[in-house]
PDB file of C-alpha atoms in Angstrom:
ATOM      1  CA  MET A 681      83.122  99.320  99.911  1.00  0.00           C
ATOM      2  CA  SER A 682      86.494  98.375 101.389  1.00  0.00           C
ATOM      3  CA  SER A 683      88.656  99.341 104.323  1.00  0.00           C
ATOM      4  CA  PRO A 684      92.426  99.886 104.519  1.00  0.00           C
ATOM      5  CA  SER A 685      93.621  97.889 107.518  1.00  0.00           C
ATOM      6  CA  THR A 686      96.564 100.182 108.252  1.00  0.00           C
ATOM      7  CA  PHE A 687      94.693 103.512 108.195  1.00  0.00           C
ATOM      8  CA  ASP A 688      94.194 104.849 111.727  1.00  0.00           C
ATOM      9  CA  GLY A 689      93.233 108.485 111.152  1.00  0.00           C
ATOM     10  CA  THR A 690      96.597 109.907 112.216  1.00  0.00           C
ATOM     11  CA  GLN A 691      97.928 110.298 108.656  1.00  0.00           C
ATOM     12  CA  ARG A 692      98.294 114.067 108.391  1.00  0.00           C
ATOM     13  CA  LEU A 693      96.637 116.184 105.728  1.00  0.00           C
ATOM     14  CA  PHE A 694      98.728 118.807 103.894  1.00  0.00           C
ATOM     15  CA  GLN A 695     101.969 117.089 104.839  1.00  0.00           C
ATOM     16  CA  ILE A 696     104.129 114.976 102.550  1.00  0.00           C
ATOM     17  CA  GLY A 697     104.252 112.185 105.139  1.00  0.00           C
ATOM     18  CA  LEU A 698     106.238 109.619 103.148  1.00  0.00           C
ATOM     19  CA  LYS A 699     107.120 106.227 104.583  1.00  0.00           C
ATOM     20  CA  PRO A 700     109.194 103.382 103.115  1.00  0.00           C
ATOM     21  CA  LEU A 701     107.202 100.993 100.934  1.00  0.00           C
ATOM     22  CA  ASP A 702     107.406  97.255 101.474  1.00  0.00           C
ATOM     23  CA  PHE A 703     107.327  96.092  97.840  1.00  0.00           C
ATOM     24  CA  ASN A 704     105.545  92.929  98.927  1.00  0.00           C
ATOM     25  CA  GLU A 705     102.646  95.210  99.942  1.00  0.00           C
ATOM     26  CA  TRP A 706     102.843  97.412  96.834  1.00  0.00           C
ATOM     27  CA  ILE A 707      99.374  96.539  95.495  1.00  0.00           C
ATOM     28  CA  ASP A 708      96.315  96.108  97.719  1.00  0.00           C
ATOM     29  CA  THR A 709      93.676  93.669  96.478  1.00  0.00           C
ATOM     30  CA  ASP A 710      90.497  92.659  98.294  1.00  0.00           C
ATOM     31  CA  ASP A 711      87.128  91.000  97.744  1.00  0.00           C
ATOM     32  CA  HIS A 712      85.793  94.090  95.935  1.00  0.00           C
ATOM     33  CA  ILE A 713      88.223  93.819  93.017  1.00  0.00           C
ATOM     34  CA  LEU A 714      85.673  92.863  90.364  1.00  0.00           C
ATOM     35  CA  ARG A 715      83.374  95.684  91.435  1.00  0.00           C
ATOM     36  CA  TYR A 716      86.241  98.149  91.001  1.00  0.00           C
ATOM     37  CA  LEU A 717      87.204  96.708  87.608  1.00  0.00           C
ATOM     38  CA  ASP A 718      83.593  96.821  86.404  1.00  0.00           C
ATOM     39  CA  GLU A 719      83.393 100.455  87.450  1.00  0.00           C
ATOM     40  CA  LYS A 720      86.607 101.211  85.553  1.00  0.00           C
ATOM     41  CA  LEU A 721      85.147  99.731  82.374  1.00  0.00           C
ATOM     42  CA  ARG A 722      81.930 101.701  82.809  1.00  0.00           C
ATOM     43  CA  LEU A 723      83.775 104.958  83.358  1.00  0.00           C
ATOM     44  CA  GLU A 724      86.054 104.367  80.383  1.00  0.00           C
ATOM     45  CA  ALA A 725      82.995 103.939  78.178  1.00  0.00           C
ATOM     46  CA  ASP A 726      81.283 107.039  79.595  1.00  0.00           C
ATOM     47  CA  HIS A 727      84.360 109.275  79.979  1.00  0.00           C
ATOM     48  CA  PRO A 728      87.045 108.049  77.548  1.00  0.00           C
ATOM     49  CA  HIS A 729      88.927 111.345  77.427  1.00  0.00           C
ATOM     50  CA  GLU A 730      88.844 111.861  81.194  1.00  0.00           C
ATOM     51  CA  THR A 731      90.187 108.447  82.195  1.00  0.00           C
ATOM     52  CA  PHE A 732      93.299 107.998  80.030  1.00  0.00           C
ATOM     53  CA  ALA A 733      96.037 110.162  78.555  1.00  0.00           C
ATOM     54  CA  ALA A 734      99.596 109.422  77.445  1.00  0.00           C
ATOM     55  CA  GLU A 735     102.353 111.366  75.745  1.00  0.00           C
ATOM     56  CA  PRO A 736     103.984 109.899  72.631  1.00  0.00           C
ATOM     57  CA  GLY A 737     107.209 108.232  73.676  1.00  0.00           C
ATOM     58  CA  THR A 738     105.843 106.757  76.912  1.00  0.00           C
ATOM     59  CA  GLU A 739     105.024 103.365  75.374  1.00  0.00           C
ATOM     60  CA  ALA A 740     108.180 101.679  76.680  1.00  0.00           C
ATOM     61  CA  ALA A 741     107.554 102.968  80.222  1.00  0.00           C
ATOM     62  CA  GLN A 742     103.949 101.804  79.999  1.00  0.00           C
ATOM     63  CA  GLN A 743     105.123  98.338  78.950  1.00  0.00           C
ATOM     64  CA  GLU A 744     107.681  98.347  81.760  1.00  0.00           C
ATOM     65  CA  THR A 745     104.865  99.143  84.193  1.00  0.00           C
ATOM     66  CA  LEU A 746     102.745  96.275  82.863  1.00  0.00           C
ATOM     67  CA  ALA A 747     105.617  93.793  83.070  1.00  0.00           C
ATOM     68  CA  LEU A 748     106.475  94.837  86.622  1.00  0.00           C
ATOM     69  CA  LEU A 749     102.851  94.558  87.684  1.00  0.00           C
ATOM     70  CA  LEU A 750     102.327  91.155  86.054  1.00  0.00           C
ATOM     71  CA  ALA A 751     105.337  89.692  87.842  1.00  0.00           C
ATOM     72  CA  HIS A 752     104.239  91.126  91.176  1.00  0.00           C
ATOM     73  CA  LEU A 753     100.607  90.024  90.957  1.00  0.00           C
ATOM     74  CA  LEU A 754     101.402  86.458  89.940  1.00  0.00           C
ATOM     75  CA  GLN A 755     103.894  86.103  92.784  1.00  0.00           C
ATOM     76  CA  ARG A 756     101.957  87.986  95.472  1.00  0.00           C
ATOM     77  CA  PHE A 757      98.379  86.866  94.769  1.00  0.00           C
ATOM     78  CA  PRO A 758      98.509  83.383  93.162  1.00  0.00           C
ATOM     79  CA  ASP A 759      94.976  82.656  94.356  1.00  0.00           C
ATOM     80  CA  ILE A 760      93.580  85.632  92.399  1.00  0.00           C
ATOM     81  CA  TYR A 761      95.811  85.940  89.315  1.00  0.00           C
ATOM     82  CA  HIS A 762      96.559  83.256  86.720  1.00  0.00           C
ATOM     83  CA  ARG A 763      98.164  83.840  83.334  1.00  0.00           C
ATOM     84  CA  VAL A 764      97.579  81.763  80.226  1.00  0.00           C
ATOM     85  CA  GLY A 765      99.432  83.123  77.204  1.00  0.00           C
ATOM     86  CA  THR A 766      98.192  86.638  76.460  1.00  0.00           C
ATOM     87  CA  THR A 767      95.334  86.504  78.963  1.00  0.00           C
ATOM     88  CA  MET A 768      95.346  87.127  82.695  1.00  0.00           C
ATOM     89  CA  SER A 769      92.582  85.684  84.838  1.00  0.00           C
ATOM     90  CA  VAL A 770      91.649  88.153  87.595  1.00  0.00           C
ATOM     91  CA  ALA A 771      89.454  86.466  90.196  1.00  0.00           C
ATOM     92  CA  GLY A 772      88.105  84.320  87.364  1.00  0.00           C
ATOM     93  CA  ARG A 773      87.635  87.275  84.960  1.00  0.00           C
ATOM     94  CA  PRO A 774      89.760  87.134  81.745  1.00  0.00           C
ATOM     95  CA  VAL A 775      91.709  90.287  80.925  1.00  0.00           C
ATOM     96  CA  ALA A 776      93.486  90.541  77.566  1.00  0.00           C
ATOM     97  CA  LEU A 777      97.136  91.564  77.831  1.00  0.00           C
ATOM     98  CA  GLU A 778      97.251  92.875  74.260  1.00  0.00           C
ATOM     99  CA  GLY A 779      95.158  95.190  72.125  1.00  0.00           C
ATOM    100  CA  ALA A 780      95.257  98.383  74.207  1.00  0.00           C
ATOM    101  CA  LYS A 781      97.757 100.823  75.668  1.00  0.00           C
ATOM    102  CA  PRO A 782      99.936  98.912  78.166  1.00  0.00           C
ATOM    103  CA  LEU A 783      99.165 101.322  81.012  1.00  0.00           C
ATOM    104  CA  ARG A 784      95.441 100.880  80.411  1.00  0.00           C
ATOM    105  CA  ILE A 785      95.847  97.095  80.439  1.00  0.00           C
ATOM    106  CA  ALA A 786      97.826  97.323  83.679  1.00  0.00           C
ATOM    107  CA  ALA A 787      95.040  99.380  85.258  1.00  0.00           C
ATOM    108  CA  HIS A 788      92.511  96.701  84.236  1.00  0.00           C
ATOM    109  CA  LEU A 789      94.304  94.244  86.521  1.00  0.00           C
ATOM    110  CA  VAL A 790      94.169  96.159  89.807  1.00  0.00           C
ATOM    111  CA  GLN A 791      91.971  98.408  91.918  1.00  0.00           C
ATOM    112  CA  GLU A 792      94.600 101.161  91.810  1.00  0.00           C
ATOM    113  CA  ASP A 793      94.816 104.023  89.325  1.00  0.00           C
ATOM    114  CA  LEU A 794      98.225 104.332  87.642  1.00  0.00           C
ATOM    115  CA  VAL A 795     100.134 107.505  86.733  1.00  0.00           C
ATOM    116  CA  LEU A 796     103.574 107.929  85.157  1.00  0.00           C
ATOM    117  CA  MET A 797     105.687 110.957  86.060  1.00  0.00           C
ATOM    118  CA  ARG A 798     108.609 111.902  83.758  1.00  0.00           C
ATOM    119  CA  ARG A 799     111.546 114.264  84.363  1.00  0.00           C
ATOM    120  CA  GLY A 800     111.883 117.214  81.996  1.00  0.00           C
ATOM    121  CA  ASP A 801     113.310 120.726  81.882  1.00  0.00           C
ATOM    122  CA  ALA A 802     110.424 122.049  84.003  1.00  0.00           C
ATOM    123  CA  GLY A 803     110.670 119.227  86.528  1.00  0.00           C
ATOM    124  CA  TRP A 804     108.620 116.067  86.931  1.00  0.00           C
ATOM    125  CA  ARG A 805     105.452 116.141  84.833  1.00  0.00           C
ATOM    126  CA  LEU A 806     102.418 113.895  84.426  1.00  0.00           C
ATOM    127  CA  ALA A 807     103.297 112.055  81.208  1.00  0.00           C
ATOM    128  CA  ALA A 808     100.698 109.268  81.235  1.00  0.00           C
ATOM    129  CA  GLY A 809      97.803 108.194  83.366  1.00  0.00           C
ATOM    130  CA  SER A 810      94.958 105.711  83.659  1.00  0.00           C
ATOM    131  CA  LEU A 811      92.753 107.529  86.150  1.00  0.00           C
ATOM    132  CA  ASN A 812      89.248 106.267  86.887  1.00  0.00           C
ATOM    133  CA  PHE A 813      88.819 107.277  90.520  1.00  0.00           C
ATOM    134  CA  PRO A 814      90.084 110.865  90.919  1.00  0.00           C
ATOM    135  CA  SER A 815      89.635 112.688  94.212  1.00  0.00           C
ATOM    136  CA  SER A 816      88.627 116.230  93.194  1.00  0.00           C
ATOM    137  CA  TRP A 817      90.860 116.590  90.146  1.00  0.00           C
ATOM    138  CA  ARG A 818      90.733 115.923  86.410  1.00  0.00           C
ATOM    139  CA  LEU A 819      93.362 114.090  84.410  1.00  0.00           C
ATOM    140  CA  ARG A 820      92.982 116.299  81.345  1.00  0.00           C
ATOM    141  CA  GLU A 821      93.580 119.440  83.418  1.00  0.00           C
ATOM    142  CA  LYS A 822      96.784 118.041  84.959  1.00  0.00           C
ATOM    143  CA  PHE A 823      98.132 116.083  81.981  1.00  0.00           C
ATOM    144  CA  GLY A 824     101.551 117.264  80.802  1.00  0.00           C
ATOM    145  CA  ARG A 825     101.939 119.739  83.654  1.00  0.00           C
ATOM    146  CA  PRO A 826     104.853 119.725  86.131  1.00  0.00           C
ATOM    147  CA  ILE A 827     104.131 118.596  89.640  1.00  0.00           C
ATOM    148  CA  HIS A 828     104.368 122.073  91.197  1.00  0.00           C
ATOM    149  CA  GLU A 829     101.585 123.202  88.835  1.00  0.00           C
ATOM    150  CA  ILE A 830      99.552 120.081  89.543  1.00  0.00           C
ATOM    151  CA  HIS A 831      99.740 120.919  93.247  1.00  0.00           C
ATOM    152  CA  ALA A 832      99.135 124.652  92.782  1.00  0.00           C
ATOM    153  CA  PRO A 833      95.572 124.575  94.234  1.00  0.00           C
ATOM    154  CA  VAL A 834      96.752 122.713  97.354  1.00  0.00           C
ATOM    155  CA  PRO A 835      97.503 125.141 100.225  1.00  0.00           C
ATOM    156  CA  GLY A 836     101.234 125.198 100.925  1.00  0.00           C
ATOM    157  CA  PHE A 837     102.263 123.102  97.896  1.00  0.00           C
ATOM    158  CA  GLY A 838     102.425 125.566  94.999  1.00  0.00           C
ATOM    159  CA  ALA A 839     105.514 126.696  93.105  1.00  0.00           C
ATOM    160  CA  GLY A 840     108.204 128.175  95.345  1.00  0.00           C
ATOM    161  CA  THR A 841     106.921 126.616  98.560  1.00  0.00           C
ATOM    162  CA  ARG A 842     109.075 124.450 100.790  1.00  0.00           C
ATOM    163  CA  ASN A 843     106.804 121.482 100.172  1.00  0.00           C
ATOM    164  CA  ALA A 844     107.164 121.844  96.397  1.00  0.00           C
ATOM    165  CA  GLU A 845     110.951 121.905  96.756  1.00  0.00           C
ATOM    166  CA  LEU A 846     110.925 118.856  99.039  1.00  0.00           C
ATOM    167  CA  ILE A 847     108.766 116.881  96.607  1.00  0.00           C
ATOM    168  CA  ALA A 848     111.055 117.761  93.676  1.00  0.00           C
ATOM    169  CA  ARG A 849     114.115 116.631  95.637  1.00  0.00           C
ATOM    170  CA  MET A 850     112.372 113.441  96.738  1.00  0.00           C
ATOM    171  CA  PHE A 851     111.431 112.589  93.149  1.00  0.00           C
ATOM    172  CA  ASP A 852     114.992 113.269  92.001  1.00  0.00           C
ATOM    173  CA  SER A 853     116.520 111.072  94.713  1.00  0.00           C
ATOM    174  CA  LEU A 854     114.087 108.144  94.474  1.00  0.00           C
ATOM    175  CA  LYS A 855     115.827 104.874  93.556  1.00  0.00           C
ATOM    176  CA  PRO A 856     114.290 101.736  91.986  1.00  0.00           C
ATOM    177  CA  ALA A 857     115.202  99.693  95.057  1.00  0.00           C
ATOM    178  CA  ILE A 858     113.333 101.974  97.468  1.00  0.00           C
ATOM    179  CA  GLY A 859     109.670 102.907  97.110  1.00  0.00           C
ATOM    180  CA  VAL A 860     107.580 105.187  99.309  1.00  0.00           C
ATOM    181  CA  THR A 861     103.954 105.370 100.390  1.00  0.00           C
ATOM    182  CA  ARG A 862     101.643 107.967 101.895  1.00  0.00           C
ATOM    183  CA  TRP A 863      97.972 108.466 102.793  1.00  0.00           C
ATOM    184  CA  ASN A 864      95.386 111.125 102.101  1.00  0.00           C
ATOM    185  CA  TRP A 865      91.768 111.376 103.185  1.00  0.00           C
ATOM    186  CA  SER A 866      88.619 113.402 102.575  1.00  0.00           C
ATOM    187  CA  ILE A 867      84.990 113.375 103.654  1.00  0.00           C
ATOM    188  CA  TYR A 868      82.474 113.455 100.808  1.00  0.00           C
ATOM    189  CA  PRO A 869      78.667 113.516 100.601  1.00  0.00           C
ATOM    190  CA  GLU A 870      78.564 110.502  98.256  1.00  0.00           C
ATOM    191  CA  ALA A 871      80.277 107.148  97.757  1.00  0.00           C
ATOM    192  CA  ASP A 872      81.137 107.549  94.067  1.00  0.00           C
ATOM    193  CA  LEU A 873      84.613 106.301  93.193  1.00  0.00           C
ATOM    194  CA  TYR A 874      84.696 108.755  90.282  1.00  0.00           C
ATOM    195  CA  HIS A 875      84.853 112.170  91.929  1.00  0.00           C
ATOM    196  CA  PRO A 876      86.472 114.717  89.592  1.00  0.00           C
ATOM    197  CA  ALA A 877      84.668 117.768  91.002  1.00  0.00           C
ATOM    198  CA  SER A 878      86.647 119.976  93.363  1.00  0.00           C
ATOM    199  CA  GLY A 879      85.526 120.446  96.940  1.00  0.00           C
ATOM    200  CA  VAL A 880      86.597 124.092  96.897  1.00  0.00           C
ATOM    201  CA  GLY A 881      83.558 126.234  97.587  1.00  0.00           C
ATOM    202  CA  GLY A 882      82.029 123.752  99.993  1.00  0.00           C
ATOM    203  CA  LEU A 883      80.627 120.252  99.697  1.00  0.00           C
ATOM    204  CA  ARG A 884      76.872 119.887 100.215  1.00  0.00           C
ATOM    205  CA  PHE A 885      75.867 117.196 102.674  1.00  0.00           C
ATOM    206  CA  ALA A 886      72.212 117.328 101.680  1.00  0.00           C
ATOM    207  CA  GLY A 887      71.292 114.240 103.695  1.00  0.00           C
ATOM    208  CA  GLY A 888      73.242 115.297 106.767  1.00  0.00           C
ATOM    209  CA  LEU A 889      76.391 113.698 108.078  1.00  0.00           C
ATOM    210  CA  GLU A 890      74.635 110.379 108.592  1.00  0.00           C
ATOM    211  CA  ASN A 891      75.068 110.031 104.821  1.00  0.00           C
ATOM    212  CA  ALA A 892      78.677 111.267 104.676  1.00  0.00           C
ATOM    213  CA  PHE A 893      81.510 109.034 103.464  1.00  0.00           C
ATOM    214  CA  LEU A 894      85.150 108.771 104.461  1.00  0.00           C
ATOM    215  CA  ARG A 895      87.344 108.536 101.355  1.00  0.00           C
ATOM    216  CA  VAL A 896      90.889 107.315 101.928  1.00  0.00           C
ATOM    217  CA  GLU A 897      93.733 107.260  99.372  1.00  0.00           C
ATOM    218  CA  ARG A 898      96.746 104.991  99.664  1.00  0.00           C
ATOM    219  CA  GLN A 899      99.457 106.319  97.364  1.00  0.00           C
ATOM    220  CA  THR A 900     102.744 104.681  96.377  1.00  0.00           C
ATOM    221  CA  LEU A 901     105.703 105.881  94.333  1.00  0.00           C
ATOM    222  CA  ARG A 902     108.465 103.771  92.820  1.00  0.00           C
ATOM    223  CA  LYS A 903     111.056 104.522  90.157  1.00  0.00           C
ATOM    224  CA  LEU A 904     111.068 102.305  87.082  1.00  0.00           C
ATOM    225  CA  PRO A 905     114.604 100.994  86.541  1.00  0.00           C
ATOM    226  CA  ALA A 906     114.670 101.038  82.714  1.00  0.00           C
ATOM    227  CA  SER A 907     112.791 104.224  81.792  1.00  0.00           C
ATOM    228  CA  GLY A 908     113.618 106.223  84.921  1.00  0.00           C
ATOM    229  CA  ASP A 909     109.986 107.348  85.126  1.00  0.00           C
ATOM    230  CA  ILE A 910     108.187 107.285  88.478  1.00  0.00           C
ATOM    231  CA  LEU A 911     105.084 105.146  88.781  1.00  0.00           C
ATOM    232  CA  PHE A 912     102.453 106.653  91.065  1.00  0.00           C
ATOM    233  CA  THR A 913      99.636 104.347  92.235  1.00  0.00           C
ATOM    234  CA  ILE A 914      96.434 105.529  93.917  1.00  0.00           C
ATOM    235  CA  ARG A 915      94.153 103.103  95.754  1.00  0.00           C
ATOM    236  CA  ILE A 916      90.758 104.443  96.865  1.00  0.00           C
ATOM    237  CA  TYR A 917      88.655 103.185  99.783  1.00  0.00           C
ATOM    238  CA  VAL A 918      85.187 104.597 100.464  1.00  0.00           C
ATOM    239  CA  ASN A 919      83.104 103.811 103.543  1.00  0.00           C
ATOM    240  CA  PRO A 920      80.148 105.457 105.305  1.00  0.00           C
ATOM    241  CA  LEU A 921      81.331 107.742 108.069  1.00  0.00           C
ATOM    242  CA  ALA A 922      78.895 105.963 110.383  1.00  0.00           C
ATOM    243  CA  GLN A 923      80.712 102.687 109.741  1.00  0.00           C
ATOM    244  CA  ILE A 924      83.786 103.927 111.611  1.00  0.00           C
ATOM    245  CA  ALA A 925      81.976 103.290 114.887  1.00  0.00           C
ATOM    246  CA  ARG A 926      81.680  99.592 114.012  1.00  0.00           C
ATOM    247  CA  GLN A 927      85.371  99.104 113.284  1.00  0.00           C
ATOM    248  CA  PRO A 928      87.653  97.637 115.999  1.00  0.00           C
ATOM    249  CA  ASN A 929      89.836 100.772 115.920  1.00  0.00           C
ATOM    250  CA  GLY A 930      86.939 103.126 115.171  1.00  0.00           C
ATOM    251  CA  ALA A 931      87.470 105.305 118.229  1.00  0.00           C
ATOM    252  CA  VAL A 932      91.148 105.762 117.314  1.00  0.00           C
ATOM    253  CA  ILE A 933      90.294 106.699 113.718  1.00  0.00           C
ATOM    254  CA  ALA A 934      87.577 109.147 114.800  1.00  0.00           C
ATOM    255  CA  SER A 935      89.908 110.744 117.349  1.00  0.00           C
ATOM    256  CA  GLY A 936      92.675 111.134 114.744  1.00  0.00           C
ATOM    257  CA  LEU A 937      90.360 112.688 112.175  1.00  0.00           C
ATOM    258  CA  SER A 938      88.877 115.010 114.777  1.00  0.00           C
ATOM    259  CA  GLU A 939      92.300 116.222 115.901  1.00  0.00           C
ATOM    260  CA  GLN A 940      93.261 117.032 112.326  1.00  0.00           C
ATOM    261  CA  LEU A 941      90.020 118.871 111.574  1.00  0.00           C
ATOM    262  CA  HIS A 942      90.647 121.029 114.646  1.00  0.00           C
ATOM    263  CA  GLY A 943      94.030 121.997 113.235  1.00  0.00           C
ATOM    264  CA  LEU A 944      93.084 122.904 109.655  1.00  0.00           C
ATOM    265  CA  ASP A 945      93.225 126.573 108.745  1.00  0.00           C
ATOM    266  CA  ALA A 946      90.665 128.416 106.626  1.00  0.00           C
ATOM    267  CA  ASP A 947      92.404 127.753 103.290  1.00  0.00           C
ATOM    268  CA  GLN A 948      92.836 124.065 104.062  1.00  0.00           C
ATOM    269  CA  LEU A 949      89.209 123.663 105.095  1.00  0.00           C
ATOM    270  CA  ALA A 950      88.059 125.442 101.940  1.00  0.00           C
ATOM    271  CA  TYR A 951      90.246 123.231  99.753  1.00  0.00           C
ATOM    272  CA  LYS A 952      88.687 120.137 101.330  1.00  0.00           C
ATOM    273  CA  GLY A 953      85.192 121.657 100.991  1.00  0.00           C
ATOM    274  CA  LEU A 954      84.576 121.277 104.730  1.00  0.00           C
ATOM    275  CA  THR A 955      84.283 124.881 105.928  1.00  0.00           C
ATOM    276  CA  ALA A 956      80.566 124.738 106.630  1.00  0.00           C
ATOM    277  CA  ALA A 957      80.531 121.139 107.799  1.00  0.00           C
ATOM    278  CA  ARG A 958      83.505 121.146 110.179  1.00  0.00           C
ATOM    279  CA  ASP A 959      81.609 121.795 113.416  1.00  0.00           C
ATOM    280  CA  GLN A 960      79.065 119.085 112.657  1.00  0.00           C
ATOM    281  CA  LEU A 961      81.843 116.695 111.697  1.00  0.00           C
ATOM    282  CA  LEU A 962      83.673 117.373 114.943  1.00  0.00           C
ATOM    283  CA  GLN A 963      80.527 116.615 116.914  1.00  0.00           C
ATOM    284  CA  ARG A 964      79.929 113.390 114.984  1.00  0.00           C
ATOM    285  CA  LEU A 965      83.546 112.224 115.295  1.00  0.00           C
ATOM    286  CA  GLY A 966      83.598 113.162 118.970  1.00  0.00           C
ATOM    287  CA  ALA A 967      80.578 110.952 119.593  1.00  0.00           C
ATOM    288  CA  ILE A 968      82.266 108.048 117.790  1.00  0.00           C
ATOM    289  CA  SER A 969      85.550 108.448 119.658  1.00  0.00           C
ATOM    290  CA  ALA A 970      83.684 108.590 122.976  1.00  0.00           C
ATOM    291  CA  GLY A 971      82.015 105.272 122.170  1.00  0.00           C
TER     292      GLY A 971
END
């Protein structure tokens, strides 16, 4: 569906791996934007309680998010976004800027999902989210929970782990002037953008790896200056695994993915649902990297 130009397969799984965010590159928009937005609308109609949640009292932070996004999109992508009064044109498609929750409206403008994290007595919690394209998690299960509980199923990231402590400190120290970004990736047996089911227990590649898909997440975090909440964006890219071979840097990507799969332990493989498929994946990626 779309390919992240800066993903090279070396972005490590099960590591925090944060890098500074160039705010000019905060949002990633491509030729598939209307397809993504159509899918968001479909999912919201089919799964209204799974795609949006917000605590009372987050309205100002939601509005702050929308205002920040509007300013960025109009400046960064003037060929795609045009505003007339209370309507934004997105690649020729009108989007009303009133009449819904501000975070939902903001998510109707971009291919990213949007999540607000808020500091409380138990740490940073998920206080609001417009989530249409989850990667093996459900918004309703994570809503209102602190980040160490959200990450509890992830090997090495639960409460009391070093990674959990590092994430808490990073959230606490994040400043509005400095954002961060990171990558995550998975291999799934289908191309669906909406993928709430967990991979734990093993994914089933019924059609073989020729029908497997590489799913890449580009995540960003930035602190909102007025509310102090942290805005978490998640951009999803899904492409057939076989397509890697046709990319200019396909051998590099395949080699990077293969190296990481070699290094995953049993718990990590199980979490990704790749225990049974790893050997086949290594063979397939090895063939791609060899040309």
